[in-house]
Every structure is written in structure tokens, then in C-alpha cells.
PDB file of C-alpha atoms and ligand atoms in Angstrom:
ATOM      1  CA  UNK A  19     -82.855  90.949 -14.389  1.00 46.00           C
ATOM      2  CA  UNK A  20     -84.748  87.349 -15.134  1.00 45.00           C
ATOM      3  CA  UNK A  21     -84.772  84.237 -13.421  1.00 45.00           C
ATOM      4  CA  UNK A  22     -82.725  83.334 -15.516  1.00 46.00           C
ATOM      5  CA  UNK A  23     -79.637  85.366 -14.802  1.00 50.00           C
ATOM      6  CA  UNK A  24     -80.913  86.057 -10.967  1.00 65.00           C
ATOM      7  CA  UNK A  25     -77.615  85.483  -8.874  1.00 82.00           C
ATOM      8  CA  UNK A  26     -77.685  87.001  -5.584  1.00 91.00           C
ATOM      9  CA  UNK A  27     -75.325  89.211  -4.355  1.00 90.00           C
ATOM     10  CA  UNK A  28     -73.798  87.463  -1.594  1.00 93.00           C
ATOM     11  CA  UNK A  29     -73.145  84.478  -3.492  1.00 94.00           C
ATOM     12  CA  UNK A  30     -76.245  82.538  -1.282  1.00 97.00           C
ATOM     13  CA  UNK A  31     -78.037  79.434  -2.825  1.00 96.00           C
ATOM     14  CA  UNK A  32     -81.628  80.437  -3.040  1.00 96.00           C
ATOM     15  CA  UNK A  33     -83.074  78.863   0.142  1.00 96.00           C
ATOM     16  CA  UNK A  34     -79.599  79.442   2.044  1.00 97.00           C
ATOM     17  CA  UNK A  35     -80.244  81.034   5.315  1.00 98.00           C
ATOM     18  CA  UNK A  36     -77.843  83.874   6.062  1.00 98.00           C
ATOM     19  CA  UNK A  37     -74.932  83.027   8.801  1.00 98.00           C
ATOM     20  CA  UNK A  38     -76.680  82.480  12.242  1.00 98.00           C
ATOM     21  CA  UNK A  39     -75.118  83.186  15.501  1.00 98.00           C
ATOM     22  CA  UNK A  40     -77.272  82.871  18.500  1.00 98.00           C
ATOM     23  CA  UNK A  41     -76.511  82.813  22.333  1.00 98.00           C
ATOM     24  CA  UNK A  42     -78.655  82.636  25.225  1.00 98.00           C
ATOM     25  CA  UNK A  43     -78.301  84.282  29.060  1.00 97.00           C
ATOM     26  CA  UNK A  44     -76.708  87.500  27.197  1.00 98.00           C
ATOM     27  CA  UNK A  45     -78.087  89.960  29.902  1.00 98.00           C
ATOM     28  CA  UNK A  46     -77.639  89.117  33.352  1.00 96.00           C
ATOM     29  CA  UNK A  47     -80.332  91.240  34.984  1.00 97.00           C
ATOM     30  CA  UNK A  48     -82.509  89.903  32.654  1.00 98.00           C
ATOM     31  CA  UNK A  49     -85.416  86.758  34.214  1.00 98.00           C
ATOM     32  CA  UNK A  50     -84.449  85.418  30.575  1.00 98.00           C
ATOM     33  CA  UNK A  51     -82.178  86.769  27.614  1.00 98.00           C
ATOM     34  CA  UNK A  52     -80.897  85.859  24.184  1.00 98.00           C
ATOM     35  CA  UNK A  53     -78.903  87.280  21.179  1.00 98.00           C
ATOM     36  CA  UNK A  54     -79.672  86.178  17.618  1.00 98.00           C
ATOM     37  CA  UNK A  55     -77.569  87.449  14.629  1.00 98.00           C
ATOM     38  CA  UNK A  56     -78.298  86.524  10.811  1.00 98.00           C
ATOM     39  CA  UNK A  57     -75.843  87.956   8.836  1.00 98.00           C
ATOM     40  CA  UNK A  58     -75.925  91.907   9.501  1.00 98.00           C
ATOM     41  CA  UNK A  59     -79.149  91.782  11.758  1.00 98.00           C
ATOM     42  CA  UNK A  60     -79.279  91.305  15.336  1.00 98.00           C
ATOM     43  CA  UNK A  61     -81.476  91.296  17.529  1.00 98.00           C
ATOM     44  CA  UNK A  62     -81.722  91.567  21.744  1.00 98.00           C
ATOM     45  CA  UNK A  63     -84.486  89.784  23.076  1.00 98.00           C
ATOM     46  CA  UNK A  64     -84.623  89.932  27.398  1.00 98.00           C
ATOM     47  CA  UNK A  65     -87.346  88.450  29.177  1.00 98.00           C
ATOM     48  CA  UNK A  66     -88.879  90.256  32.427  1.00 98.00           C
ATOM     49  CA  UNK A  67     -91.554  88.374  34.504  1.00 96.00           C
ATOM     50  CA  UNK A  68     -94.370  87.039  35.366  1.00 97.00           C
ATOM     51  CA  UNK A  69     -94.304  89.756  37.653  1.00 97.00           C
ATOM     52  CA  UNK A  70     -97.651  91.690  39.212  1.00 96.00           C
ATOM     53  CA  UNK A  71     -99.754  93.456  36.396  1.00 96.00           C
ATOM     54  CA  UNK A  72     -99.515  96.997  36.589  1.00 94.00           C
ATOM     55  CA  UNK A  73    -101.785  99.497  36.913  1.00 94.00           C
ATOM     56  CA  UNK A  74    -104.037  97.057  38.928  1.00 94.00           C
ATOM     57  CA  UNK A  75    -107.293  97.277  36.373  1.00 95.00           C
ATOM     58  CA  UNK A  76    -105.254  95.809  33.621  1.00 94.00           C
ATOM     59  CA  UNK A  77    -104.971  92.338  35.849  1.00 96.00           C
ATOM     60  CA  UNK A  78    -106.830  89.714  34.184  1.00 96.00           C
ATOM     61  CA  UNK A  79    -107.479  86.530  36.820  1.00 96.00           C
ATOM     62  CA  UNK A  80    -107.854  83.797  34.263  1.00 97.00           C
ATOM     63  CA  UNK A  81    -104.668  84.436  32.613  1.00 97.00           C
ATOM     64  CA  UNK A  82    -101.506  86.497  32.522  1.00 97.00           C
ATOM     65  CA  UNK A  83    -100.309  89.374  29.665  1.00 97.00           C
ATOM     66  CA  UNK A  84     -97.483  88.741  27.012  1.00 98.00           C
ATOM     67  CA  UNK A  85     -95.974  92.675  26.508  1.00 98.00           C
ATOM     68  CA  UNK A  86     -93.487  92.146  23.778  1.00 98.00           C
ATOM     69  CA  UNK A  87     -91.744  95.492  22.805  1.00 98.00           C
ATOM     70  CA  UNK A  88     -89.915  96.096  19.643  1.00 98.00           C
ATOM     71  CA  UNK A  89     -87.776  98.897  19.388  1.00 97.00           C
ATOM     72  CA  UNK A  90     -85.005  99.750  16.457  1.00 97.00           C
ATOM     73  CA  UNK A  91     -82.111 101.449  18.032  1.00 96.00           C
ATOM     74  CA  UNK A  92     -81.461 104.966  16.436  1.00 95.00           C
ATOM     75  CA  UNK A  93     -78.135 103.795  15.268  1.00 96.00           C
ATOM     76  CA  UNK A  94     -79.086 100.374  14.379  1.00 96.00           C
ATOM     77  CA  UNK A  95     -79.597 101.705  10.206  1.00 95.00           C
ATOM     78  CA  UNK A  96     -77.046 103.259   8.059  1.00 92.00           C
ATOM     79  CA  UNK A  97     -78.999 106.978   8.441  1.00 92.00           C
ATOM     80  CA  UNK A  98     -80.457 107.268  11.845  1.00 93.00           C
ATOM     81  CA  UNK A  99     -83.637 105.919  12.669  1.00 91.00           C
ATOM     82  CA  UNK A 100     -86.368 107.982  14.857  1.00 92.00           C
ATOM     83  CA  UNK A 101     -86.198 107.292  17.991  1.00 92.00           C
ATOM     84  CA  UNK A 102     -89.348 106.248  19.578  1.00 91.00           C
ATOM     85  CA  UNK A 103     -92.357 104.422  19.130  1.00 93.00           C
ATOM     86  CA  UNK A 104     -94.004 104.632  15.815  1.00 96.00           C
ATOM     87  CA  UNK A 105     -96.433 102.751  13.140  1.00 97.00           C
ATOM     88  CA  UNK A 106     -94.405 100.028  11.932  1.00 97.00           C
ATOM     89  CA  UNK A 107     -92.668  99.411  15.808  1.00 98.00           C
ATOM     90  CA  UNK A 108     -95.932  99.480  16.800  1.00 98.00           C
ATOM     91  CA  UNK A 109     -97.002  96.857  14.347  1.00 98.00           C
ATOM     92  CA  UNK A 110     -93.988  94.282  14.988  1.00 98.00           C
ATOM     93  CA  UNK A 111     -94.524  94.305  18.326  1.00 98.00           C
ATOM     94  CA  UNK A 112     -98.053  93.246  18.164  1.00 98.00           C
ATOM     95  CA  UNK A 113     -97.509  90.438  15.509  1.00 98.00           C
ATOM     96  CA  UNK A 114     -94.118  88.930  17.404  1.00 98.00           C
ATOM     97  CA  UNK A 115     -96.480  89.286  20.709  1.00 98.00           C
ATOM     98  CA  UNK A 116     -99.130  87.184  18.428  1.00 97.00           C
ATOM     99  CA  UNK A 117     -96.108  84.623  16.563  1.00 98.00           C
ATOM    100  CA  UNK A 118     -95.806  83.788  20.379  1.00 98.00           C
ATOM    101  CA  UNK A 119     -98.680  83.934  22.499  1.00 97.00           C
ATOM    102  CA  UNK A 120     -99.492  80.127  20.905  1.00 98.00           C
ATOM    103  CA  UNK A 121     -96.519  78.553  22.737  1.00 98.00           C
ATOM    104  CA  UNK A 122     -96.310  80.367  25.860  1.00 98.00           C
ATOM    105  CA  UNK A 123     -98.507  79.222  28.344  1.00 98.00           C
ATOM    106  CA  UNK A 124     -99.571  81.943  30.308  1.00 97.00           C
ATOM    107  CA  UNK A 125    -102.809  80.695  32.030  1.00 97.00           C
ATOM    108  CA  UNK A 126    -100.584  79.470  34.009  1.00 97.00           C
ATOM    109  CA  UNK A 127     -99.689  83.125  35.539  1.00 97.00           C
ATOM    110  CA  UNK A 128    -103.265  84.670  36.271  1.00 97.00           C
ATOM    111  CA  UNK A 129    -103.291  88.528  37.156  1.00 97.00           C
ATOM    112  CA  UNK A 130     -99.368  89.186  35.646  1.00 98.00           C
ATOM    113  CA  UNK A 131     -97.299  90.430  32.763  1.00 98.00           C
ATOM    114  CA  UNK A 132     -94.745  88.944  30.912  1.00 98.00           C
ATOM    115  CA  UNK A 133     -92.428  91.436  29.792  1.00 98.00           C
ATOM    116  CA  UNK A 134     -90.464  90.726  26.334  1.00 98.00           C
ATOM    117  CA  UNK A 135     -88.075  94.019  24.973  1.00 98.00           C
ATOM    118  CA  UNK A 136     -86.751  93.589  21.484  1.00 98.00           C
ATOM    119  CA  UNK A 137     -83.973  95.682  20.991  1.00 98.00           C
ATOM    120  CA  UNK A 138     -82.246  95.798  17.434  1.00 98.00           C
ATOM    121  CA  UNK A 139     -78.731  96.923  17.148  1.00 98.00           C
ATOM    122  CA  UNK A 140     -78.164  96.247  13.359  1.00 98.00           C
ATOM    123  CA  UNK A 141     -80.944  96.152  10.833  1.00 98.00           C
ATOM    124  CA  UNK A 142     -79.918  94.393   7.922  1.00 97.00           C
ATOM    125  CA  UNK A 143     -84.074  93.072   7.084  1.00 96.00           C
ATOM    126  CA  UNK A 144     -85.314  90.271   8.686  1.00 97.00           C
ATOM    127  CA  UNK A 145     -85.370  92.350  11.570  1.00 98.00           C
ATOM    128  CA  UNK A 146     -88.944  90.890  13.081  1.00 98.00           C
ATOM    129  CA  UNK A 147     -87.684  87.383  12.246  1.00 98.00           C
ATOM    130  CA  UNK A 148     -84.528  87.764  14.649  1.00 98.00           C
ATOM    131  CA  UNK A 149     -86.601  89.281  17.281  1.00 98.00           C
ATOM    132  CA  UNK A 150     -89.282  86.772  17.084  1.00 98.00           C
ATOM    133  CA  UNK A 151     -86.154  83.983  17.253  1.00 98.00           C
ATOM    134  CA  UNK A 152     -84.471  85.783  19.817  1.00 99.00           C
ATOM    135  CA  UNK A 153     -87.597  86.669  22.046  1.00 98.00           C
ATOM    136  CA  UNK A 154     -88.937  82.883  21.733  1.00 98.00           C
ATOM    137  CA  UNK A 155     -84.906  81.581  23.669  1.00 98.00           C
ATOM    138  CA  UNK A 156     -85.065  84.408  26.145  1.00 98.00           C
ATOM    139  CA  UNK A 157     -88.773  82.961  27.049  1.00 98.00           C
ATOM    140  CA  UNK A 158     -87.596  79.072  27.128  1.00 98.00           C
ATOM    141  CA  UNK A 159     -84.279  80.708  29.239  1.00 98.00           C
ATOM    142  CA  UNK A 160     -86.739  82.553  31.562  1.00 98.00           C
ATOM    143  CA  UNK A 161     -88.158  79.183  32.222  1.00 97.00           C
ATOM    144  CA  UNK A 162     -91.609  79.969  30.999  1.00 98.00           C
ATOM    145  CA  UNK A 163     -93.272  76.941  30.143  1.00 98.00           C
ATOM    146  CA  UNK A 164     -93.772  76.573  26.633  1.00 98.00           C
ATOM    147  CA  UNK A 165     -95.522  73.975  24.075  1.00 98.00           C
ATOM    148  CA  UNK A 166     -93.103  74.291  21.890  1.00 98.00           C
ATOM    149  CA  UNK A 167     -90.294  76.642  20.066  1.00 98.00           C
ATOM    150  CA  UNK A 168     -91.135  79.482  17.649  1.00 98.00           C
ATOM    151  CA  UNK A 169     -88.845  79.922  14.420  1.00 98.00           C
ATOM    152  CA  UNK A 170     -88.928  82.628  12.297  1.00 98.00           C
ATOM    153  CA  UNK A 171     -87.567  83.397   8.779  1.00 98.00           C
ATOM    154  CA  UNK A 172     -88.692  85.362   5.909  1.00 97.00           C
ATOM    155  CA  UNK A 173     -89.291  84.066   2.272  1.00 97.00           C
ATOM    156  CA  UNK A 174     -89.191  87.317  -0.722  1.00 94.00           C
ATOM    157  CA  UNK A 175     -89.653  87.117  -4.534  1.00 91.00           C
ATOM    158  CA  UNK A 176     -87.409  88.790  -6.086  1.00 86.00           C
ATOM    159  CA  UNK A 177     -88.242  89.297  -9.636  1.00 80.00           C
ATOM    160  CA  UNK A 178     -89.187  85.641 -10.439  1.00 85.00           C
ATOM    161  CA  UNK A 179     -87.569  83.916  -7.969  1.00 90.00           C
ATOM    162  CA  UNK A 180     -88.420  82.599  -4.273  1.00 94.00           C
ATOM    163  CA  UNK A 181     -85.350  83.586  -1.902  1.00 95.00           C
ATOM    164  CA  UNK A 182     -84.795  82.777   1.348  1.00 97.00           C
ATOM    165  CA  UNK A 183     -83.676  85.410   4.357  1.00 97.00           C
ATOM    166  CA  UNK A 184     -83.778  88.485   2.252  1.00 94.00           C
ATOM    167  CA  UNK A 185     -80.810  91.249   2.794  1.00 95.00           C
ATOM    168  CA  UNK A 186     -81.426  95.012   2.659  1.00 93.00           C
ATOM    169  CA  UNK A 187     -80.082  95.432  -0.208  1.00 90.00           C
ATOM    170  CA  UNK A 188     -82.210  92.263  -2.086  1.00 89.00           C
ATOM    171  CA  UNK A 189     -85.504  94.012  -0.197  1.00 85.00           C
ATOM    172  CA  UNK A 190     -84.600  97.723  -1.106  1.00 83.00           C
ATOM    173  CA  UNK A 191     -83.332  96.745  -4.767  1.00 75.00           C
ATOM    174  CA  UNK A 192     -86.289  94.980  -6.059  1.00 67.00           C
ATOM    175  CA  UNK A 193     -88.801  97.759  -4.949  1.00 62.00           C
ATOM    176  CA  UNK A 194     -88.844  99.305  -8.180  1.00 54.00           C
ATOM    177  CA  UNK A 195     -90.240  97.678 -11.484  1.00 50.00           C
ATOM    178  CA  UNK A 196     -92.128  94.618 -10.763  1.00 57.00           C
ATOM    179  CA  UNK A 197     -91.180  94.941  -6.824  1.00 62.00           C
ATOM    180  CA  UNK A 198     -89.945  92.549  -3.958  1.00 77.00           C
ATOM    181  CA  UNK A 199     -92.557  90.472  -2.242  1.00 89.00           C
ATOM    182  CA  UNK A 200     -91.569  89.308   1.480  1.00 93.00           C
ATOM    183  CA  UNK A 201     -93.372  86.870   3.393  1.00 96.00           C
ATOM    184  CA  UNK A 202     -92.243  86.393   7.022  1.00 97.00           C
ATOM    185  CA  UNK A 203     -93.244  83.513   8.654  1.00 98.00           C
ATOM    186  CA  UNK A 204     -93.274  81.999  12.659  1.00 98.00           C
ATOM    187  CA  UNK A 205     -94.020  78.334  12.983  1.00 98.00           C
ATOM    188  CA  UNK A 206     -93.619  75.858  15.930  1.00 98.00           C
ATOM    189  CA  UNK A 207     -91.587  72.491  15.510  1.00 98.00           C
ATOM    190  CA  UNK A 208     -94.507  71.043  14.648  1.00 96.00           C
ATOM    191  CA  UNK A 209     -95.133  73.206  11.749  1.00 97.00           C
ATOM    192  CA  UNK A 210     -97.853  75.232  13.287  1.00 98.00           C
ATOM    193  CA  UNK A 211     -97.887  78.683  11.696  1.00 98.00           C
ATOM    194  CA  UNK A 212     -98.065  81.053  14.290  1.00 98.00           C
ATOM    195  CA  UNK A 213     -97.847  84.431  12.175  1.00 98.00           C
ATOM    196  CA  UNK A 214     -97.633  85.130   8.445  1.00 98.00           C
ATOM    197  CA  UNK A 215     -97.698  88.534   6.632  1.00 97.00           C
ATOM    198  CA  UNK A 216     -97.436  89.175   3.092  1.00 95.00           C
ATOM    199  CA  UNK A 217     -96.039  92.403   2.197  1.00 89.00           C
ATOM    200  CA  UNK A 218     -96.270  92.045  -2.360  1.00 89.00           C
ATOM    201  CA  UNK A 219     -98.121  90.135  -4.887  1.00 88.00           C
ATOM    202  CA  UNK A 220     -97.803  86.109  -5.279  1.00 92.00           C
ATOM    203  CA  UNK A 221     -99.795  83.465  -6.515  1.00 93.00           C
ATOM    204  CA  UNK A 222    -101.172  81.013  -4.577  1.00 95.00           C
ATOM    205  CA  UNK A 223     -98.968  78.164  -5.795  1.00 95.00           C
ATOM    206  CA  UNK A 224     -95.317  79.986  -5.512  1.00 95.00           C
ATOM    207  CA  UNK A 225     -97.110  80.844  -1.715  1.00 96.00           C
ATOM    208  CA  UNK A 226     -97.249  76.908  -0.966  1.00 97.00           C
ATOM    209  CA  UNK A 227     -93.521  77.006  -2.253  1.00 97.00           C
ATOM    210  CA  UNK A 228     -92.474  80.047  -0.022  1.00 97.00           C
ATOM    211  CA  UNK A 229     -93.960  78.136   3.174  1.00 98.00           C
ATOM    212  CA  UNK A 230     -92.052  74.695   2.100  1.00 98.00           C
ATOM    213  CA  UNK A 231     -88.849  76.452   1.511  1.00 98.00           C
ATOM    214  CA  UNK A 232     -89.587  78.748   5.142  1.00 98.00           C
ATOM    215  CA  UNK A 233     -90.603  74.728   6.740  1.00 98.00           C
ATOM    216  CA  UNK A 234     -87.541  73.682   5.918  1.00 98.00           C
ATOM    217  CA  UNK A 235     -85.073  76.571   6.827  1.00 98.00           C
ATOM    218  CA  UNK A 236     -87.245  77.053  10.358  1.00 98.00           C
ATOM    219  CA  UNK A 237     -85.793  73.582  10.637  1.00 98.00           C
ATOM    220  CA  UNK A 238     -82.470  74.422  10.302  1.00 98.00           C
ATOM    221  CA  UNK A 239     -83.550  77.479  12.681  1.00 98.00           C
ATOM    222  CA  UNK A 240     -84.693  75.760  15.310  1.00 98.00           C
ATOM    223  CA  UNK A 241     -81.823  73.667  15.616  1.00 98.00           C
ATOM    224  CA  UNK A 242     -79.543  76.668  16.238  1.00 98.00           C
ATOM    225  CA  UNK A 243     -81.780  77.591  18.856  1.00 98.00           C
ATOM    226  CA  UNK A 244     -81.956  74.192  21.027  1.00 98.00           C
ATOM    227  CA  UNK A 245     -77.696  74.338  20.808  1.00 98.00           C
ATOM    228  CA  UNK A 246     -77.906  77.751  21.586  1.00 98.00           C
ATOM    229  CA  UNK A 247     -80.227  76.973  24.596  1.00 98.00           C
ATOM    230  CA  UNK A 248     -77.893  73.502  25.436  1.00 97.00           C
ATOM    231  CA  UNK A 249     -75.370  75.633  25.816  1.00 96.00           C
ATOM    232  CA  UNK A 250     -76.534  77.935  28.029  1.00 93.00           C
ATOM    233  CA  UNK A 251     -77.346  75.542  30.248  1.00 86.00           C
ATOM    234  CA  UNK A 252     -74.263  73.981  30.455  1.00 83.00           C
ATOM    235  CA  UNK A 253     -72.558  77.242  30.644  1.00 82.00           C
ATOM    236  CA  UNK A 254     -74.789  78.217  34.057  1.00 75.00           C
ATOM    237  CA  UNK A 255     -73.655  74.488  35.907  1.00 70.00           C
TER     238      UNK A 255
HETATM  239  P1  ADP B 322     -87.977  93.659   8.707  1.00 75.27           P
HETATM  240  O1  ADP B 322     -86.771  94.278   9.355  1.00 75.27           O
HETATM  241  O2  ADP B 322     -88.697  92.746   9.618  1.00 75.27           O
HETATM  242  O3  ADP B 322     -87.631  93.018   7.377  1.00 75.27           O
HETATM  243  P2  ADP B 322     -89.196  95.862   7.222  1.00 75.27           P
HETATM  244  O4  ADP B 322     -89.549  95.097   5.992  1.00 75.27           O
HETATM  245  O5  ADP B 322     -90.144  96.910   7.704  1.00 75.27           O
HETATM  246  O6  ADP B 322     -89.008  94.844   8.452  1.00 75.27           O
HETATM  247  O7  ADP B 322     -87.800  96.539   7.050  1.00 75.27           O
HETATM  248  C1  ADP B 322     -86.811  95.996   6.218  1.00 75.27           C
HETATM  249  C2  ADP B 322     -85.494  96.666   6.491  1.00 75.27           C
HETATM  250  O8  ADP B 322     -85.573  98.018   6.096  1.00 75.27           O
HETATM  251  C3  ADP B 322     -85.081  96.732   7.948  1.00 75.27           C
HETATM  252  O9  ADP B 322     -84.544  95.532   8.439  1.00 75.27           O
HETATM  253  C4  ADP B 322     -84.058  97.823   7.898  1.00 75.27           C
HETATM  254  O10 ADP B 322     -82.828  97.327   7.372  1.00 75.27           O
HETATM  255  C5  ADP B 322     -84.695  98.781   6.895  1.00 75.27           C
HETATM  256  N1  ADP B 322     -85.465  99.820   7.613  1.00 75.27           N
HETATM  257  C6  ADP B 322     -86.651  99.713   8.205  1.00 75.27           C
HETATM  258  N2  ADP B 322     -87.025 100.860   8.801  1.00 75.27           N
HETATM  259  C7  ADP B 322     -86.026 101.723   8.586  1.00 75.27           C
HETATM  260  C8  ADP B 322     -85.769 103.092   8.933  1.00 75.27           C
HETATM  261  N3  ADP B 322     -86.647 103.794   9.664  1.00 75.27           N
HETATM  262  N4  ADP B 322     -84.628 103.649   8.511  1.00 75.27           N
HETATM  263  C9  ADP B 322     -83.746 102.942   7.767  1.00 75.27           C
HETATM  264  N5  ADP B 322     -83.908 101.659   7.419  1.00 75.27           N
HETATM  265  C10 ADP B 322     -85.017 101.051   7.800  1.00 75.27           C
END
């Protein structure tokens, strides 16, 4: 396949972000909760804390702890995932702790933890994007003060061409021959990156396109999140 003739498989422009549904306040136990679907992904994100650190050496008195724990359910992939911890949870967990930790402002909470659980009930890719999205409204629910929002999308080359919000099947297909390249990227309203990874070759000029065409769909992004936050709000009047 060439540039040329690349037409993606779900009929998507090339910077078209995949359909979003989000919705705050979706677990009731939870200090702070939120739901965020793109296309056949979705993520859980619920929100636990500040609350005392635990065990009592791990309290630090300038500032408080953001946990954020990702975890992809068993049944969340066609053949079933591993339960349990491993590398690449491991991994996610630490960089969506890092895409956030800019924001939150947890000086403000000496000796405590901030709990954040990532659950994901469908995989589709993108999966670390929607948890990022959906941990950063369960945080702003919780009421944790915040400088600003996180949004989170991923940018792949596929063959030649920059894509937006790759699929499964657009990550798994290209892995052969010249291979997929995915870039997922968090940045604040006010275009702060707060994580990048780059998983793939890409020159340094098509890079400065990926992070334009990720600006501009963390845009649309983050205005799905303030509805989906507005209308929480109203909802809990
Ligand atoms: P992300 O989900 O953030 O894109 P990866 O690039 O590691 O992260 O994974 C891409 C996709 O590959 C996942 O969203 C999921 O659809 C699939 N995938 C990842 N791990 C597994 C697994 N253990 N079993 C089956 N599919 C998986």
C-alpha cells in the first residue's frame, strides 16, 4: 500500500478522531470517577483520595503521592489477556502517573496518596490515551485542584502517512514491512506536553506534523471533556 492509495478502513479522514463518548461520576463509591470511550476502547478511570499514606515511611511531608494504576481486564482483548501486573501495565501506569503529575497539585496534600485505578474493559489501541483522558475527569470530579486539563491522543504512521487515533487493526496491520510508528501524546490546554513516547521510526519534520495534528485533535478532546464534566455537575444539583 502507498500514500497514495492509503484509505483507512473505517472510512476516517486522516486526522479524524474516532467517536468519543465520555461521562463523568460513573462510580458512586468512587471520591471521583469517569468513563471515556473512543470507538472500541474504553477506559474506567476512579479517583480515591487524598487519603493517609500507607505504610507510614512512604509519607512524604512536603507533598502528597499520585498512585495511578493501569490494569487491562482479562476479557477486555479478543484472546484473553494475563491477568495481573506485568511489563507493559507496569509501564503505562508510570507514564499516565507522569502525563499527570504536571496538573495536579498535590503539595497541596503533604503526607497522602492519591489513588487513580485505570481499568480497561475494551482494548481497541489507544488504550493509555483513554485512561490518561479518563483518569485526568475523575481527578477534576474528585475536586483535586488542578492547573489545567490533560488530553491525550495518539498520532501513528502508517506506511507514509500521519493518522490520527490509530485502531487495532491500523496498529497490528502495519507491523510488518516498513512497520507502524505510534506516537501518543498528553498535553494541557495550553499546549504543554506532559508525556510523549515514540514507539517506530520518523523524521524529525513529519514529528512536528504528528504534534500539530495531536494539538489540534487534543482540542477537540478537551472539549468533550469540559461537557462531559458540565454535565456532571448539573446532573449532581
Ligand atoms: P495502547 O493500548 O496504549 O495503544 P499498546 O500499543 O501497547 O498500547 O497496545 C495496542 C493495542 O494492542 C491495545 O490497545 C490492545 O488492543 C492490543 N493489546 C495490547 N496488549 C495486548 C494483549 N496482552 N493481548 C491482546 N491484545 C493486546
Amino acid at each position: 500500500m502507498t500514500a497514495k492509495t492509503f484509505k483507512r478502513k473505517d472510512g476516517r479522514k486522516n486526522d479524524e478522531l474516532r467517536e468519543i463518548k465520555a461521562k463523568v461520576g460513573v462510580i458512586p463509591n468512587a471520591d471521583g470517577s469517569a468513563m471515556w470511550q473512543s470507538g472500541d476502547t474504553i477506559a474506567i478511570a476512579a479517583v480515591y483520595g487524598p487519603k493517609k499514606m500507607h505504610p507510614q515511611h512512604q509519607q512524604d511531608p512536603e507533598t502528597g503521592v499520585l498512585r495511578c494504576t493501569y490494569i487491562m481486564n482479562t476479557f477486555s482483548v479478543a484472546e484473553r489477556a494475563r491477568p495481573g501486573p506485568n511489563r507493559r501495565s507496569t509501564e503505562i501506569s508510570e507514564i499516565t502517573k507522569w502525563a499527570l503529575e504536571p496538573v495536579v497539585m498535590i503539595e497541596k496534600y503533604p503526607n497522602t496518596v492519591i489513588d487513580v485505578h485505570i481499568n480497561i474493559l475494551q482494548a481497541d489501541a489507544g488504550t493509555r490515551c483513554a485512561g490518561i483522558n479518563a483518569a485526568a475527569l475523575a481527578l477534576a470530579h474528585a475536586g483535586i485542584p488542578m492547573k489545567d486539563m490533560v488530553s491525550s491522543v495518539s498520532v501513528g504512521k502508517l506506511d507514509k502517512t500521519l493518522v490520527l487515533d490509530l485502531t487495532g487493526y491500523e496498529d497490528s496491520e502495519f507491523d510488518e514491512g516498513e512497520g507502524s510508528t505510534d506516537i501518543p501524546v498528553s498535553m494541557t490546554h495550553n499546549e504543554e506536553i506532559t508525556h510523549l513516547q515514540l514507539d517506530g521510526k520518523i523524521a524529525p519534520k513529519e514529528l512536528k506534523e504528528a504534534l500539530e495534528m495531536a494539538k489540534k485533535a487534543c482540542k477537540e478532546i478537551y472539549e468533550i471533556q469540559k461537557k462531559a464534566l458540565k454535565e456532571s455537575v448539573r446532573e449532581e444539583k
